[in-house]
mmCIF file of C-alpha atoms in Angstrom:
data_model
loop_
_atom_site.group_PDB
_atom_site.id
_atom_site.type_symbol
_atom_site.label_atom_id
_atom_site.label_comp_id
_atom_site.label_asym_id
_atom_site.label_seq_id
_atom_site.Cartn_x
_atom_site.Cartn_y
_atom_site.Cartn_z
ATOM 1 C CA MET A 415 8.222 -4.663 -4.089
ATOM 2 C CA LYS A 416 9.873 -5.782 -0.854
ATOM 3 C CA LEU A 417 8.515 -8.915 0.765
ATOM 4 C CA LEU A 418 8.159 -9.646 4.451
ATOM 5 C CA GLN A 419 11.208 -11.018 6.246
ATOM 6 C CA PRO A 420 11.416 -12.384 9.812
ATOM 7 C CA ARG A 421 12.528 -9.806 12.383
ATOM 8 C CA ALA A 422 14.303 -10.046 15.709
ATOM 9 C CA GLU A 423 12.506 -7.125 17.377
ATOM 10 C CA ALA A 424 9.008 -7.330 18.854
ATOM 11 C CA ALA A 425 6.132 -6.753 16.445
ATOM 12 C CA LEU A 426 3.747 -3.851 16.952
ATOM 13 C CA PHE A 427 0.855 -5.727 15.273
ATOM 14 C CA ALA A 428 0.838 -9.490 14.725
ATOM 15 C CA ALA A 429 -1.898 -11.572 13.104
ATOM 16 C CA THR A 430 -1.631 -15.350 13.450
ATOM 17 C CA ASP A 431 -3.612 -17.894 11.406
ATOM 18 C CA LEU A 432 -6.447 -15.397 11.013
ATOM 19 C CA GLU A 433 -9.678 -16.759 9.528
ATOM 20 C CA LEU A 434 -13.051 -15.123 9.072
ATOM 21 C CA HIS A 435 -16.107 -16.960 7.783
ATOM 22 C CA PHE A 436 -19.335 -15.219 6.879
ATOM 23 C CA PRO A 437 -22.612 -17.209 6.927
ATOM 24 C CA ALA A 438 -23.785 -18.762 3.679
ATOM 25 C CA ARG A 439 -25.783 -16.386 1.502
ATOM 26 C CA ALA A 440 -28.435 -19.024 0.753
ATOM 27 C CA SER A 441 -29.566 -22.399 2.066
ATOM 28 C CA GLY A 442 -27.321 -25.229 0.954
ATOM 29 C CA GLN A 443 -24.332 -22.988 0.231
ATOM 30 C CA GLN A 444 -21.032 -23.067 2.108
ATOM 31 C CA PRO A 445 -19.947 -20.205 4.402
ATOM 32 C CA VAL A 446 -17.832 -17.543 2.708
ATOM 33 C CA ARG A 447 -14.166 -17.627 3.776
ATOM 34 C CA ALA A 448 -13.280 -13.932 3.733
ATOM 35 C CA LEU A 449 -9.888 -14.571 5.365
ATOM 36 C CA ALA A 450 -8.020 -17.866 5.219
ATOM 37 C CA GLY A 451 -5.008 -18.464 7.471
ATOM 38 C CA VAL A 452 -3.583 -14.933 7.383
ATOM 39 C CA THR A 453 -0.307 -14.562 9.306
ATOM 40 C CA PHE A 454 1.941 -11.486 9.287
ATOM 41 C CA SER A 455 3.617 -8.936 11.539
ATOM 42 C CA ILE A 456 4.188 -5.184 11.373
ATOM 43 C CA PHE A 457 7.217 -3.786 13.164
ATOM 44 C CA PRO A 458 7.771 -0.320 14.689
ATOM 45 C CA GLY A 459 8.780 2.326 12.170
ATOM 46 C CA GLU A 460 7.566 0.441 9.092
ATOM 47 C CA THR A 461 5.182 1.607 6.413
ATOM 48 C CA VAL A 462 3.591 -1.538 5.004
ATOM 49 C CA ALA A 463 1.472 -1.689 1.856
ATOM 50 C CA LEU A 464 -1.458 -4.098 1.548
ATOM 51 C CA VAL A 465 -2.399 -4.649 -2.096
ATOM 52 C CA GLY A 466 -4.652 -6.977 -4.062
ATOM 53 C CA GLU A 467 -7.647 -7.018 -6.355
ATOM 54 C CA SER A 468 -11.038 -5.729 -5.202
ATOM 55 C CA GLY A 469 -12.882 -8.189 -2.992
ATOM 56 C CA CYS A 470 -9.782 -10.123 -1.919
ATOM 57 C CA GLY A 471 -10.250 -9.284 1.782
ATOM 58 C CA LYS A 472 -8.065 -6.209 2.392
ATOM 59 C CA THR A 473 -10.689 -4.091 4.156
ATOM 60 C CA THR A 474 -11.987 -7.136 6.046
ATOM 61 C CA LEU A 475 -8.457 -7.720 7.336
ATOM 62 C CA LEU A 476 -8.202 -4.103 8.481
ATOM 63 C CA HIS A 477 -11.482 -4.420 10.373
ATOM 64 C CA CYS A 478 -10.210 -7.559 12.130
ATOM 65 C CA LEU A 479 -7.008 -5.787 13.135
ATOM 66 C CA PHE A 480 -9.008 -3.073 14.866
ATOM 67 C CA GLY A 481 -11.569 -5.371 16.466
ATOM 68 C CA LEU A 482 -14.446 -4.202 14.266
ATOM 69 C CA LEU A 483 -14.929 -7.811 13.133
ATOM 70 C CA ALA A 484 -14.267 -10.851 15.322
ATOM 71 C CA PRO A 485 -12.259 -13.554 13.536
ATOM 72 C CA THR A 486 -13.627 -17.058 13.360
ATOM 73 C CA ARG A 487 -10.209 -18.380 14.296
ATOM 74 C CA GLY A 488 -6.726 -17.054 14.995
ATOM 75 C CA SER A 489 -5.490 -14.040 16.888
ATOM 76 C CA VAL A 490 -4.547 -10.390 16.499
ATOM 77 C CA ARG A 491 -2.040 -8.973 18.958
ATOM 78 C CA PHE A 492 -0.988 -5.380 19.543
ATOM 79 C CA ARG A 493 2.293 -5.064 21.435
ATOM 80 C CA GLY A 494 1.947 -8.694 22.445
ATOM 81 C CA GLN A 495 -1.578 -8.409 23.821
ATOM 82 C CA GLU A 496 -4.595 -10.096 22.238
ATOM 83 C CA ILE A 497 -6.889 -7.237 21.179
ATOM 84 C CA SER A 498 -10.080 -9.185 21.956
ATOM 85 C CA ALA A 499 -8.961 -9.179 25.610
ATOM 86 C CA LEU A 500 -8.360 -5.411 25.714
ATOM 87 C CA THR A 501 -11.345 -4.083 27.645
ATOM 88 C CA GLY A 502 -11.869 -1.131 29.945
ATOM 89 C CA MET A 503 -8.852 1.149 30.255
ATOM 90 C CA ALA A 504 -6.681 -1.270 28.242
ATOM 91 C CA GLY A 505 -9.182 -1.036 25.382
ATOM 92 C CA LEU A 506 -9.195 2.761 25.549
ATOM 93 C CA HIS A 507 -5.400 2.786 25.482
ATOM 94 C CA PHE A 508 -5.390 0.559 22.386
ATOM 95 C CA ARG A 509 -7.852 2.845 20.591
ATOM 96 C CA ARG A 510 -5.645 5.837 21.340
ATOM 97 C CA GLN A 511 -2.523 4.158 20.034
ATOM 98 C CA ALA A 512 -3.992 2.583 16.878
ATOM 99 C CA GLN A 513 -6.164 4.579 14.483
ATOM 100 C CA LEU A 514 -7.966 3.559 11.290
ATOM 101 C CA VAL A 515 -8.697 6.020 8.475
ATOM 102 C CA PHE A 516 -11.677 4.746 6.486
ATOM 103 C CA GLN A 517 -11.829 4.947 2.706
ATOM 104 C CA ASP A 518 -15.057 6.975 2.535
ATOM 105 C CA ALA A 519 -14.080 10.226 4.224
ATOM 106 C CA GLY A 520 -17.540 11.733 3.784
ATOM 107 C CA ALA A 521 -19.277 8.831 5.524
ATOM 108 C CA ALA A 522 -16.686 8.877 8.330
ATOM 109 C CA LEU A 523 -17.623 12.449 9.322
ATOM 110 C CA ASN A 524 -20.799 13.463 11.141
ATOM 111 C CA PRO A 525 -22.576 15.720 8.617
ATOM 112 C CA ARG A 526 -23.934 17.896 11.454
ATOM 113 C CA LEU A 527 -20.572 18.593 13.085
ATOM 114 C CA ARG A 528 -18.358 21.397 11.884
ATOM 115 C CA ILE A 529 -14.927 20.074 11.089
ATOM 116 C CA ARG A 530 -13.170 21.667 14.070
ATOM 117 C CA GLU A 531 -15.759 19.987 16.287
ATOM 118 C CA ALA A 532 -15.177 16.662 14.497
ATOM 119 C CA VAL A 533 -11.433 16.818 15.170
ATOM 120 C CA ARG A 534 -11.992 17.983 18.755
ATOM 121 C CA GLU A 535 -14.480 15.177 19.499
ATOM 122 C CA PRO A 536 -11.998 12.302 20.214
ATOM 123 C CA LEU A 537 -10.001 14.525 22.587
ATOM 124 C CA LEU A 538 -13.149 15.204 24.614
ATOM 125 C CA ALA A 539 -14.424 11.622 24.386
ATOM 126 C CA HIS A 540 -11.170 10.296 25.867
ATOM 127 C CA GLY A 541 -11.001 13.061 28.457
ATOM 128 C CA LEU A 542 -7.553 14.157 27.335
ATOM 129 C CA LEU A 543 -8.132 17.924 27.287
ATOM 130 C CA PRO A 544 -10.730 20.407 28.548
ATOM 131 C CA ARG A 545 -12.992 21.887 25.872
ATOM 132 C CA ASP A 546 -11.044 25.112 25.227
ATOM 133 C CA ALA A 547 -7.692 23.329 25.009
ATOM 134 C CA ALA A 548 -9.241 20.636 22.791
ATOM 135 C CA SER A 549 -10.548 23.322 20.445
ATOM 136 C CA ARG A 550 -7.076 24.851 20.173
ATOM 137 C CA ARG A 551 -5.536 21.442 19.536
ATOM 138 C CA ALA A 552 -8.136 20.727 16.834
ATOM 139 C CA GLN A 553 -7.184 24.004 15.150
ATOM 140 C CA GLU A 554 -3.493 23.019 15.276
ATOM 141 C CA LEU A 555 -4.236 19.643 13.713
ATOM 142 C CA LEU A 556 -6.304 21.201 10.920
ATOM 143 C CA ASP A 557 -3.407 23.594 10.287
ATOM 144 C CA LEU A 558 -1.073 20.589 10.189
ATOM 145 C CA VAL A 559 -3.083 18.943 7.398
ATOM 146 C CA GLU A 560 -3.331 22.271 5.553
ATOM 147 C CA ILE A 561 -7.017 23.082 5.974
ATOM 148 C CA PRO A 562 -7.349 26.891 5.665
ATOM 149 C CA ARG A 563 -8.544 28.654 8.814
ATOM 150 C CA ARG A 564 -11.580 29.998 6.965
ATOM 151 C CA GLU A 565 -12.766 26.391 6.522
ATOM 152 C CA HIS A 566 -12.446 25.307 10.162
ATOM 153 C CA GLU A 567 -16.098 26.068 10.885
ATOM 154 C CA ALA A 568 -17.371 24.483 7.664
ATOM 155 C CA LEU A 569 -19.580 21.413 7.507
ATOM 156 C CA PRO A 570 -18.202 18.326 5.716
ATOM 157 C CA SER A 571 -20.582 18.885 2.788
ATOM 158 C CA GLN A 572 -18.995 22.290 2.189
ATOM 159 C CA LEU A 573 -15.523 20.821 1.638
ATOM 160 C CA SER A 574 -13.912 19.128 -1.346
ATOM 161 C CA GLU A 575 -13.227 15.382 -1.284
ATOM 162 C CA GLY A 576 -9.517 16.042 -0.764
ATOM 163 C CA GLN A 577 -10.224 18.342 2.170
ATOM 164 C CA ARG A 578 -12.495 15.741 3.773
ATOM 165 C CA HIS A 579 -9.691 13.170 3.496
ATOM 166 C CA ARG A 580 -7.350 15.580 5.298
ATOM 167 C CA VAL A 581 -9.930 16.267 8.025
ATOM 168 C CA VAL A 582 -10.335 12.539 8.691
ATOM 169 C CA LEU A 583 -6.551 12.250 8.863
ATOM 170 C CA ALA A 584 -6.378 15.145 11.350
ATOM 171 C CA ARG A 585 -9.002 13.467 13.525
ATOM 172 C CA ALA A 586 -7.046 10.201 13.460
ATOM 173 C CA LEU A 587 -3.928 12.062 14.616
ATOM 174 C CA ALA A 588 -5.734 13.818 17.471
ATOM 175 C CA LEU A 589 -5.004 11.018 19.960
ATOM 176 C CA ALA A 590 -1.296 10.896 19.025
ATOM 177 C CA PRO A 591 -1.345 7.270 17.805
ATOM 178 C CA VAL A 592 1.767 5.193 17.200
ATOM 179 C CA PHE A 593 0.054 3.138 14.486
ATOM 180 C CA LEU A 594 -2.079 4.442 11.632
ATOM 181 C CA ALA A 595 -3.887 2.344 9.021
ATOM 182 C CA ALA A 596 -5.412 4.031 5.968
ATOM 183 C CA ASP A 597 -7.818 2.336 3.555
ATOM 184 C CA GLU A 598 -7.230 3.694 0.030
ATOM 185 C CA PRO A 599 -6.189 7.171 1.232
ATOM 186 C CA LEU A 600 -5.793 8.503 -2.329
ATOM 187 C CA SER A 601 -8.953 7.034 -3.856
ATOM 188 C CA SER A 602 -11.396 9.372 -5.637
ATOM 189 C CA LEU A 603 -8.823 12.181 -5.743
ATOM 190 C CA ASP A 604 -7.575 14.017 -8.812
ATOM 191 C CA VAL A 605 -3.897 13.871 -9.766
ATOM 192 C CA LEU A 606 -2.938 17.179 -8.121
ATOM 193 C CA THR A 607 -4.753 16.357 -4.880
ATOM 194 C CA LYS A 608 -3.168 12.882 -4.820
ATOM 195 C CA SER A 609 0.264 14.453 -5.065
ATOM 196 C CA ARG A 610 -0.488 16.848 -2.215
ATOM 197 C CA MET A 611 -1.920 14.052 -0.050
ATOM 198 C CA LEU A 612 1.151 11.894 -0.658
ATOM 199 C CA ASP A 613 3.462 14.762 0.316
ATOM 200 C CA LEU A 614 1.346 15.303 3.442
ATOM 201 C CA LEU A 615 1.474 11.612 4.420
ATOM 202 C CA LEU A 616 5.235 11.541 3.968
ATOM 203 C CA ARG A 617 5.667 14.626 6.119
ATOM 204 C CA LEU A 618 3.306 13.401 8.832
ATOM 205 C CA ARG A 619 5.000 10.012 8.952
ATOM 206 C CA GLU A 620 8.312 11.667 9.752
ATOM 207 C CA GLN A 621 6.951 14.321 12.113
ATOM 208 C CA GLN A 622 4.717 11.944 14.084
ATOM 209 C CA ARG A 623 7.052 8.912 13.860
ATOM 210 C CA LEU A 624 4.173 6.710 12.763
ATOM 211 C CA THR A 625 4.107 3.041 11.937
ATOM 212 C CA MET A 626 1.648 2.684 9.057
ATOM 213 C CA LEU A 627 -0.373 0.165 7.076
ATOM 214 C CA ILE A 628 -1.637 1.468 3.742
ATOM 215 C CA VAL A 629 -4.287 -0.326 1.676
ATOM 216 C CA SER A 630 -3.963 0.844 -1.905
ATOM 217 C CA HIS A 631 -4.420 0.025 -5.575
ATOM 218 C CA ASP A 632 -2.048 2.883 -6.396
ATOM 219 C CA LEU A 633 1.311 1.284 -7.202
ATOM 220 C CA ALA A 634 2.979 4.707 -7.429
ATOM 221 C CA LEU A 635 1.987 5.318 -3.800
ATOM 222 C CA VAL A 636 3.319 1.885 -2.822
ATOM 223 C CA ARG A 637 6.665 2.460 -4.540
ATOM 224 C CA GLN A 638 7.196 5.954 -3.120
ATOM 225 C CA PHE A 639 5.797 5.517 0.343
ATOM 226 C CA CYS A 640 5.997 1.932 1.586
ATOM 227 C CA THR A 641 8.923 -0.082 2.913
ATOM 228 C CA ARG A 642 7.310 -3.526 2.508
ATOM 229 C CA THR A 643 4.409 -4.988 0.574
ATOM 230 C CA LEU A 644 1.807 -7.615 1.452
ATOM 231 C CA VAL A 645 -0.111 -9.070 -1.485
ATOM 232 C CA MET A 646 -3.574 -10.561 -0.911
ATOM 233 C CA ALA A 647 -5.552 -12.919 -3.135
ATOM 234 C CA ALA A 648 -8.814 -14.692 -2.283
ATOM 235 C CA GLY A 649 -8.508 -14.002 1.447
ATOM 236 C CA LYS A 650 -4.892 -15.134 1.718
ATOM 237 C CA LEU A 651 -1.574 -13.351 1.933
ATOM 238 C CA VAL A 652 0.438 -14.789 -0.920
ATOM 239 C CA THR A 653 3.817 -13.216 -0.092
ATOM 240 C CA ALA A 654 3.829 -12.998 3.686
ATOM 241 C CA GLN A 655 5.927 -14.568 6.390
ATOM 242 C CA PRO A 656 5.370 -14.089 10.164
#
């Protein structure tokens, strides 16, 4: 595994002395330190792995990077700007450029929306395309992630787990992000589907020129796909440098 090294170029994402404390579970107990002094940077063009045992804080860190959780202390910057200060149009621009693919693909999709509608939704929500053009773009994205045309009007419950993962990936790509984070993108998939998903991620990384952060327990994925590795333990990065 390659460890983080200092870089001369500007970081795309940078976390500095990041801490997150959750309230004590019971009276008399200490607050839970989910993150403890996390500092690292991700540079344009990298694919960085984030690994560690279950419960060590990987998903919590992802949520802090995207502003879904507010850190107790420290900062997260995207292209030099503190994300907590990105409101209004600046906040919308950040959400277009940085996308998070959640681990549970089924829960991430509205069960009442057909998958073409689900992929079209962010394009309409951000006002990027009129409805007809957004529908065509959604079809192109579903083609890109190899969802057969006959499935484009299916509901999420009618798809396999692997297909749902690809739909969530297509939706994340709809806004043409420069940064993509994926939480256990190969979890719950059989060996054949994992291989196909890995090939798809590799192809999309090159075609879309994405900078990526991959949370994974799959060391084969890390070895094949990632350029650097961050190792977490008990809320800390144990191999990282700024």
